[in-house]
Short mmCIF file of C-alpha atoms in Angstrom, two decimals:
data_model
loop_
_atom_site.label_atom_id
_atom_site.label_comp_id
_atom_site.label_asym_id
_atom_site.label_seq_id
_atom_site.Cartn_x
_atom_site.Cartn_y
_atom_site.Cartn_z
CA MET A 951 -54.40 13.49 -13.25
CA ASN A 952 -56.14 10.23 -12.36
CA THR A 953 -58.83 11.64 -10.13
CA THR A 954 -62.25 10.42 -9.14
CA SER A 955 -65.24 12.58 -8.30
CA ALA A 956 -64.27 12.11 -4.65
CA GLY A 957 -60.65 13.18 -5.01
CA PRO A 958 -57.20 11.99 -6.11
CA SER A 959 -56.37 8.41 -7.00
CA LEU A 960 -54.16 6.56 -4.56
CA SER A 961 -51.31 4.10 -5.00
CA VAL A 962 -49.99 2.02 -2.12
CA VAL A 963 -46.50 0.65 -2.74
CA ILE A 964 -45.40 -2.12 -0.37
CA THR A 965 -41.74 -3.14 -0.49
CA ASN A 966 -41.12 -6.44 1.23
CA TRP A 967 -38.06 -8.40 2.26
CA ASN A 968 -38.53 -11.50 4.43
CA TYR A 969 -41.64 -10.19 6.20
CA GLY A 970 -43.78 -13.14 5.26
CA ARG A 971 -45.38 -13.22 8.70
CA PHE A 972 -46.61 -9.61 8.33
CA VAL A 973 -47.00 -8.80 4.65
CA ALA A 974 -50.51 -10.26 4.24
CA GLN A 975 -51.85 -7.93 6.92
CA ALA A 976 -50.20 -4.96 5.21
CA ILE A 977 -51.73 -5.93 1.86
CA ASP A 978 -55.15 -6.51 3.42
CA SER A 979 -55.06 -3.06 5.03
CA ALA A 980 -54.24 -1.45 1.66
CA LEU A 981 -56.98 -3.39 -0.15
CA GLY A 982 -59.41 -2.46 2.61
CA LEU A 983 -59.13 1.30 2.22
CA ASP A 984 -62.45 3.11 2.04
CA TRP A 985 -61.57 4.86 -1.19
CA PRO A 986 -62.78 4.28 -4.76
CA ALA A 987 -59.50 4.41 -6.65
CA VAL A 988 -56.67 2.46 -4.98
CA GLU A 989 -53.98 0.39 -6.62
CA VAL A 990 -51.76 -1.87 -4.52
CA ILE A 991 -48.27 -2.65 -5.75
CA VAL A 992 -46.14 -5.18 -3.86
CA VAL A 993 -42.43 -5.43 -4.64
CA ASP A 994 -40.75 -8.46 -3.13
CA ASP A 995 -37.05 -7.71 -2.90
CA GLY A 996 -35.55 -11.19 -3.05
CA SER A 997 -37.20 -12.71 0.01
CA THR A 998 -36.02 -16.15 1.11
CA ASP A 999 -38.90 -16.88 3.50
CA ASP A 1000 -42.52 -17.64 2.52
CA SER A 1001 -43.26 -14.07 1.40
CA ARG A 1002 -43.70 -14.92 -2.27
CA ALA A 1003 -46.17 -17.69 -1.53
CA VAL A 1004 -48.17 -15.26 0.61
CA ILE A 1005 -48.11 -12.57 -2.07
CA SER A 1006 -49.14 -14.97 -4.82
CA ARG A 1007 -52.45 -15.67 -3.05
CA TYR A 1008 -53.71 -12.19 -3.97
CA GLY A 1009 -53.61 -12.85 -7.70
CA GLU A 1010 -54.84 -9.96 -9.84
CA ARG A 1011 -56.06 -7.96 -6.84
CA ILE A 1012 -52.56 -6.52 -6.61
CA THR A 1013 -49.64 -5.81 -8.91
CA ALA A 1014 -46.90 -8.17 -7.70
CA ILE A 1015 -43.29 -7.61 -8.72
CA LEU A 1016 -40.76 -10.29 -7.76
CA GLN A 1017 -37.11 -9.32 -8.12
CA GLU A 1018 -33.66 -10.18 -6.88
CA ASN A 1019 -32.52 -8.29 -3.80
CA ALA A 1020 -31.72 -4.67 -4.69
CA GLY A 1021 -32.21 -2.87 -1.39
CA GLN A 1022 -35.14 -0.75 -0.24
CA GLY A 1023 -34.25 2.13 -2.52
CA GLY A 1024 -34.02 -0.18 -5.52
CA ALA A 1025 -37.35 -1.81 -4.66
CA SER A 1026 -38.98 1.61 -4.25
CA ASN A 1027 -37.65 2.68 -7.66
CA VAL A 1028 -39.39 -0.29 -9.25
CA GLY A 1029 -42.60 0.22 -7.27
CA PHE A 1030 -42.90 3.91 -8.08
CA ALA A 1031 -42.24 3.26 -11.76
CA ARG A 1032 -45.40 1.09 -11.82
CA ALA A 1033 -47.56 3.39 -9.70
CA THR A 1034 -50.14 5.60 -11.43
CA GLY A 1035 -51.85 7.34 -8.52
CA ASP A 1036 -51.85 11.09 -7.89
CA VAL A 1037 -50.97 10.25 -4.28
CA VAL A 1038 -48.51 7.52 -3.27
CA ILE A 1039 -48.08 5.85 0.13
CA PHE A 1040 -45.00 3.70 0.69
CA LEU A 1041 -46.34 1.22 3.22
CA ASP A 1042 -43.78 -0.81 5.15
CA ALA A 1043 -44.61 -4.50 4.93
CA ASP A 1044 -45.03 -4.76 8.71
CA ASP A 1045 -47.36 -1.75 9.10
CA LEU A 1046 -51.12 -1.34 8.66
CA LEU A 1047 -53.22 1.47 7.17
CA ALA A 1048 -56.50 2.57 8.73
CA PRO A 1049 -59.48 2.22 6.32
CA SER A 1050 -60.21 5.96 6.50
CA VAL A 1051 -56.77 7.16 5.45
CA GLY A 1052 -57.85 7.91 1.86
CA LYS A 1053 -60.71 10.13 2.98
CA GLU A 1054 -58.49 11.92 5.49
CA ILE A 1055 -55.91 12.64 2.79
CA ALA A 1056 -58.51 13.87 0.30
CA ALA A 1057 -60.00 16.24 2.88
CA VAL A 1058 -56.76 18.24 3.11
CA TRP A 1059 -55.29 17.69 -0.34
CA GLY A 1060 -54.61 20.60 -2.66
CA PRO A 1061 -52.19 22.15 -5.17
CA GLY A 1062 -48.67 22.55 -3.83
CA VAL A 1063 -49.00 19.80 -1.20
CA SER A 1064 -45.87 17.65 -1.26
CA LYS A 1065 -47.03 15.33 1.49
CA VAL A 1066 -49.75 14.71 4.03
CA GLN A 1067 -48.46 13.26 7.29
CA PHE A 1068 -50.43 11.62 10.07
CA GLN A 1069 -49.80 10.02 13.43
CA MET A 1070 -48.99 6.37 13.89
CA GLN A 1071 -50.14 4.21 16.77
CA ILE A 1072 -47.42 1.86 17.96
CA VAL A 1073 -48.40 -1.81 18.10
CA ASP A 1074 -46.45 -4.87 19.15
CA ALA A 1075 -45.52 -7.87 17.00
CA ASP A 1076 -49.05 -9.25 17.36
CA GLY A 1077 -50.68 -5.97 16.36
CA LYS A 1078 -51.76 -5.02 19.88
CA PRO A 1079 -51.60 -1.26 20.57
CA THR A 1080 -49.01 -0.27 23.18
CA GLY A 1081 -50.75 3.03 23.95
CA ALA A 1082 -47.96 5.13 22.42
CA LYS A 1083 -48.26 7.34 19.34
CA LEU A 1084 -45.79 9.17 17.16
CA PRO A 1085 -44.98 11.86 16.37
CA GLN A 1086 -46.21 14.20 19.09
CA PHE A 1087 -48.20 17.20 17.81
CA PRO A 1088 -48.78 19.67 20.68
CA THR A 1089 -50.50 21.84 18.06
CA VAL A 1090 -51.19 21.16 14.41
CA PRO A 1091 -48.33 22.85 12.56
CA SER A 1092 -48.83 24.85 9.39
CA PRO A 1093 -46.77 24.13 6.27
CA GLU A 1094 -44.98 27.44 6.79
CA GLU A 1095 -43.97 26.49 10.33
CA ILE A 1096 -42.69 23.11 9.19
CA ARG A 1097 -40.66 24.72 6.42
CA ARG A 1098 -39.12 27.18 8.89
CA TRP A 1099 -38.28 24.46 11.44
CA ALA A 1100 -36.70 22.28 8.77
CA SER A 1101 -34.52 25.17 7.63
CA ARG A 1102 -33.41 26.36 11.08
CA ALA A 1103 -33.29 23.15 13.08
CA ALA A 1104 -32.97 20.41 10.46
CA ALA A 1105 -36.01 18.85 12.13
CA TYR A 1106 -39.78 18.91 12.26
CA PRO A 1107 -42.35 16.54 13.78
CA THR A 1108 -42.76 13.80 11.21
CA PRO A 1109 -43.65 10.11 11.26
CA PRO A 1110 -41.44 7.55 9.53
CA GLY A 1111 -42.27 6.01 6.17
CA SER A 1112 -45.80 4.61 6.38
CA GLY A 1113 -47.17 7.73 8.07
CA ASN A 1114 -46.88 9.84 4.93
CA ALA A 1115 -48.72 10.24 1.63
CA TYR A 1116 -46.81 11.94 -1.18
CA ALA A 1117 -47.80 13.86 -4.29
CA ARG A 1118 -46.77 12.27 -7.56
CA TRP A 1119 -45.28 15.54 -8.84
CA PHE A 1120 -43.09 15.71 -5.73
CA LEU A 1121 -41.85 12.12 -6.02
CA GLN A 1122 -41.07 12.62 -9.70
CA ARG A 1123 -38.46 15.18 -8.64
CA LEU A 1124 -36.72 12.63 -6.41
CA PHE A 1125 -36.92 9.37 -8.33
CA PRO A 1126 -35.05 7.31 -9.19
CA ILE A 1127 -33.29 6.97 -5.84
CA GLU A 1128 -29.60 7.28 -6.69
CA ASP A 1129 -28.28 4.70 -4.23
CA PRO A 1130 -30.55 1.63 -4.23
CA ARG A 1131 -29.39 0.78 -0.70
CA THR A 1132 -30.48 4.19 0.62
CA SER A 1133 -33.64 4.40 2.69
CA PRO A 1134 -36.05 6.35 0.45
CA ASP A 1135 -37.81 7.69 3.55
CA SER A 1136 -34.77 9.84 4.25
CA CYS A 1137 -35.06 11.45 0.83
CA PHE A 1138 -38.79 12.06 1.06
CA LEU A 1139 -38.84 13.47 4.59
CA ALA A 1140 -35.85 15.73 3.98
CA ALA A 1141 -37.11 17.25 0.73
CA ALA A 1142 -40.86 17.57 1.38
CA PRO A 1143 -40.85 20.87 3.38
CA HIS A 1144 -38.59 22.60 0.86
CA LEU A 1145 -40.27 21.57 -2.38
CA GLY A 1146 -43.89 21.92 -1.27
CA ASP A 1147 -46.34 22.10 1.62
CA VAL A 1148 -46.39 19.48 4.36
CA VAL A 1149 -49.94 19.13 5.70
CA THR A 1150 -50.54 17.44 9.06
CA VAL A 1151 -53.48 15.27 10.16
CA ALA A 1152 -53.06 14.92 13.93
CA LYS A 1153 -54.75 11.55 14.37
CA PRO A 1154 -53.39 7.98 14.17
CA LEU A 1155 -54.12 6.51 10.74
CA VAL A 1156 -51.36 3.88 10.61
CA SER A 1157 -50.35 1.08 12.95
CA TYR A 1158 -46.57 1.06 13.33
CA ARG A 1159 -45.45 -2.40 14.33
CA VAL A 1160 -42.45 -2.61 16.69
CA HIS A 1161 -41.18 -6.19 16.79
CA GLY A 1162 -37.44 -5.98 17.31
CA ASN A 1163 -36.29 -6.31 13.70
CA ASN A 1164 -37.42 -2.89 12.49
CA ASP A 1165 -35.02 -0.67 10.60
CA GLY A 1166 -35.81 2.28 12.87
CA ALA A 1167 -37.72 1.38 16.02
CA MET A 1168 -36.00 -0.50 18.84
CA LEU A 1169 -37.00 -2.95 21.54
CA THR A 1170 -33.49 -3.11 23.00
CA LEU A 1171 -30.63 -0.63 23.07
CA ASN A 1172 -28.60 -1.56 20.01
CA ALA A 1173 -25.30 0.33 20.01
CA GLU A 1174 -24.65 -0.36 16.33
CA ARG A 1175 -28.05 1.06 15.40
CA LEU A 1176 -27.38 4.28 17.34
CA GLY A 1177 -24.41 5.15 15.14
CA LYS A 1178 -26.37 4.13 12.06
CA GLU A 1179 -29.11 6.61 12.97
CA VAL A 1180 -26.55 9.41 13.34
CA ARG A 1181 -25.07 8.61 9.95
CA ARG A 1182 -28.55 8.51 8.45
CA ALA A 1183 -29.32 11.91 9.97
CA GLN A 1184 -26.10 13.33 8.51
CA TRP A 1185 -26.97 12.00 5.07
CA ARG A 1186 -30.56 13.25 5.32
CA PHE A 1187 -29.38 16.73 6.32
CA ALA A 1188 -26.95 16.94 3.39
CA TYR A 1189 -29.74 15.81 1.06
CA ALA A 1190 -32.09 18.47 2.49
CA GLN A 1191 -29.45 21.13 1.88
CA ARG A 1192 -29.05 19.96 -1.70
CA MET A 1193 -32.78 19.89 -2.45
CA ALA A 1194 -33.37 23.26 -0.75
CA ARG A 1195 -30.73 24.83 -2.98
CA THR A 1196 -32.77 23.82 -6.03
CA VAL A 1197 -35.46 26.30 -4.93
CA GLY A 1198 -33.02 29.00 -3.84
CA VAL A 1199 -32.94 28.21 -0.11
CA SER A 1200 -29.67 27.90 1.80
CA ILE A 1201 -29.64 25.82 4.98
CA PRO A 1202 -26.58 26.59 7.14
CA ASP A 1203 -24.39 23.71 8.27
CA ALA A 1204 -24.96 24.77 11.90
CA ALA A 1205 -28.64 23.79 11.62
CA PHE A 1206 -27.68 20.14 12.01
CA ARG A 1207 -26.56 20.79 15.59
CA ASN A 1208 -30.01 22.18 16.45
CA SER A 1209 -31.96 19.02 15.69
CA LEU A 1210 -33.67 17.75 18.83
CA ALA A 1211 -34.57 14.65 16.83
CA THR A 1212 -30.92 13.78 16.16
CA LEU A 1213 -29.24 14.93 19.40
CA PRO A 1214 -30.46 11.96 21.53
CA TYR A 1215 -28.99 9.51 19.01
CA ARG A 1216 -25.80 11.52 18.87
CA LEU A 1217 -25.50 11.39 22.66
CA ALA A 1218 -26.32 7.69 23.00
CA SER A 1219 -24.00 6.75 20.16
CA LEU A 1220 -21.07 8.55 21.79
CA ARG A 1221 -21.95 7.36 25.32
CA PHE A 1222 -22.45 3.68 24.53
CA ALA A 1223 -20.62 3.06 21.25
CA SER A 1224 -17.84 5.63 21.15
CA ASP A 1225 -15.55 3.45 19.00
CA SER A 1226 -18.01 3.59 16.09
CA HIS A 1227 -19.46 7.07 16.71
CA PRO A 1228 -19.61 8.82 13.31
CA ILE A 1229 -18.63 12.31 14.55
CA THR A 1230 -15.00 11.80 15.47
CA ASP A 1231 -14.43 15.09 17.34
CA ASP A 1232 -17.67 14.90 19.37
CA THR A 1233 -17.73 15.21 23.17
CA LEU A 1234 -20.42 14.72 25.81
CA ALA A 1235 -20.02 18.34 26.89
CA ALA A 1236 -20.53 19.58 23.32
CA ILE A 1237 -23.70 17.52 22.96
CA VAL A 1238 -25.12 18.84 26.24
CA VAL A 1239 -24.36 22.42 25.18
CA ASP A 1240 -25.90 21.84 21.74
CA THR A 1241 -29.03 20.38 23.34
CA VAL A 1242 -29.48 23.31 25.71
CA GLN A 1243 -29.03 25.76 22.84
CA ALA A 1244 -31.34 23.76 20.57
CA ALA A 1245 -34.04 23.93 23.25
CA PHE A 1246 -34.49 27.59 22.30
CA VAL A 1247 -34.80 26.88 18.57
CA PRO A 1248 -38.49 26.20 17.70
CA GLN A 1249 -39.06 22.87 15.98
CA GLY A 1250 -42.59 21.85 16.82
CA ARG A 1251 -42.16 20.37 20.30
CA SER A 1252 -44.04 21.25 23.46
CA ALA A 1253 -42.19 23.09 26.21
CA SER A 1254 -42.61 20.11 28.53
CA SER A 1255 -41.13 17.64 26.03
CA VAL A 1256 -38.17 19.95 25.37
CA ALA A 1257 -37.53 20.36 29.11
CA ALA A 1258 -37.73 16.59 29.57
CA LEU A 1259 -35.24 16.05 26.74
CA VAL A 1260 -32.76 18.52 28.22
CA ALA A 1261 -33.02 16.81 31.61
CA TRP A 1262 -32.64 13.39 30.00
CA THR A 1263 -29.56 14.55 28.11
CA ILE A 1264 -27.84 15.85 31.23
CA LEU A 1265 -28.61 12.68 33.17
CA VAL A 1266 -27.47 10.32 30.41
CA ALA A 1267 -24.25 12.30 30.05
CA LEU A 1268 -23.47 12.36 33.79
CA LEU A 1269 -24.94 9.27 35.45
CA PRO A 1270 -23.02 6.00 35.82
CA HIS A 1271 -23.07 3.77 32.77
CA ARG A 1272 -25.73 1.34 33.96
CA ALA A 1273 -28.21 4.05 35.01
CA SER A 1274 -27.67 6.15 31.90
CA LYS A 1275 -28.12 3.10 29.70
CA GLN A 1276 -31.47 2.37 31.34
CA LEU A 1277 -32.61 5.94 30.68
CA ALA A 1278 -31.51 5.58 27.07
CA LEU A 1279 -33.48 2.36 26.70
CA TRP A 1280 -36.64 4.07 27.95
CA ARG A 1281 -36.08 6.91 25.48
CA PHE A 1282 -35.56 4.80 22.37
CA ALA A 1283 -37.76 1.78 23.15
CA SER A 1284 -41.06 3.16 24.39
CA PRO A 1285 -42.60 -0.30 25.06
CA SER A 1286 -39.87 -0.83 27.71
CA ARG A 1287 -40.99 2.11 29.84
CA PRO A 1288 -42.57 1.30 33.21
CA LYS A 1289 -46.30 2.04 33.16
CA ALA A 1290 -45.91 4.57 35.94
CA LEU A 1291 -43.32 6.47 33.93
CA GLN A 1292 -45.51 6.40 30.84
CA ARG A 1293 -48.46 7.74 32.84
CA ALA A 1294 -46.33 10.50 34.33
CA MET A 1295 -45.03 11.49 30.89
CA THR A 1296 -48.60 11.64 29.63
CA LEU A 1297 -49.84 13.72 32.56
CA LEU A 1298 -46.94 16.15 32.10
CA ARG A 1299 -47.68 16.27 28.36
CA VAL A 1300 -44.25 15.02 27.47
CA VAL A 1301 -46.10 12.54 25.25
CA SER A 1302 -49.69 12.61 24.05
CA ARG A 1303 -52.42 10.18 24.92
#
């Protein structure tokens, strides 16, 4: 174990593809961590913009790997193979780490921890905070609660990629990523509750940049992306089932229908892009029924946020196309919400401050 007297050593792996306008800020945030043992590894996955010129300016301060395009999974395979830290953060090239993240991780680290997760503040393309945070933590969940929610509802409150720090022993069970085009985040998030303890730090320690070209976050309602998210959720659930079986846990197929994280994408995909919806026998009525039933399956959400989601689901399913599409936009693209709506959601504790 490569530890210091203060705690575990930390590797930050940045995989980059054509994010030349952002990658320097990501690298700077990793180099600026208030922690004594940090290595920064940057894998450029065949960029055709000025990324490589930007990366080259850092010289020996980072480990730079320049390769032909192999997909995010392939780039992560290469980055992890070079990482030596006890704890590894896969930082998206358009996101930023807070300087204190190392200390916050060390304060809760321990044997059996598969990952530490923390909130992310959403910022715009220029790095200006929008006021929104994700995920919502009405209370700080225990690892046991997260494991139970993941098994019964195929969901738990978790940030996307950059909002997580993983144990080396945990990642060694998952790497190499089998399909280099697969998003490694899906593997990590699905397996973490079943192979170890997920520890939560309920404060924003990462800036999550939403600029319109993200793989996950949206600024507009992209019908193609909705179906993609459903397919990703299906893949992630199957992967979770497979990894859980390795430790003697069986996750029933029905758990997928309980996921309040997936149901909004399932509804929007069917409502606005039915021709490409991945679940061929799906119906609006079935999704509404599944959502109402899932509302009674604990998965780490506040009662007010669950009630709001049920109401949203019914309205999107029943309202005329134009009105339901506007509601969907507000759900998936938080920067698009009117300020009055955002304030009301905050006051009602649908979202946190």
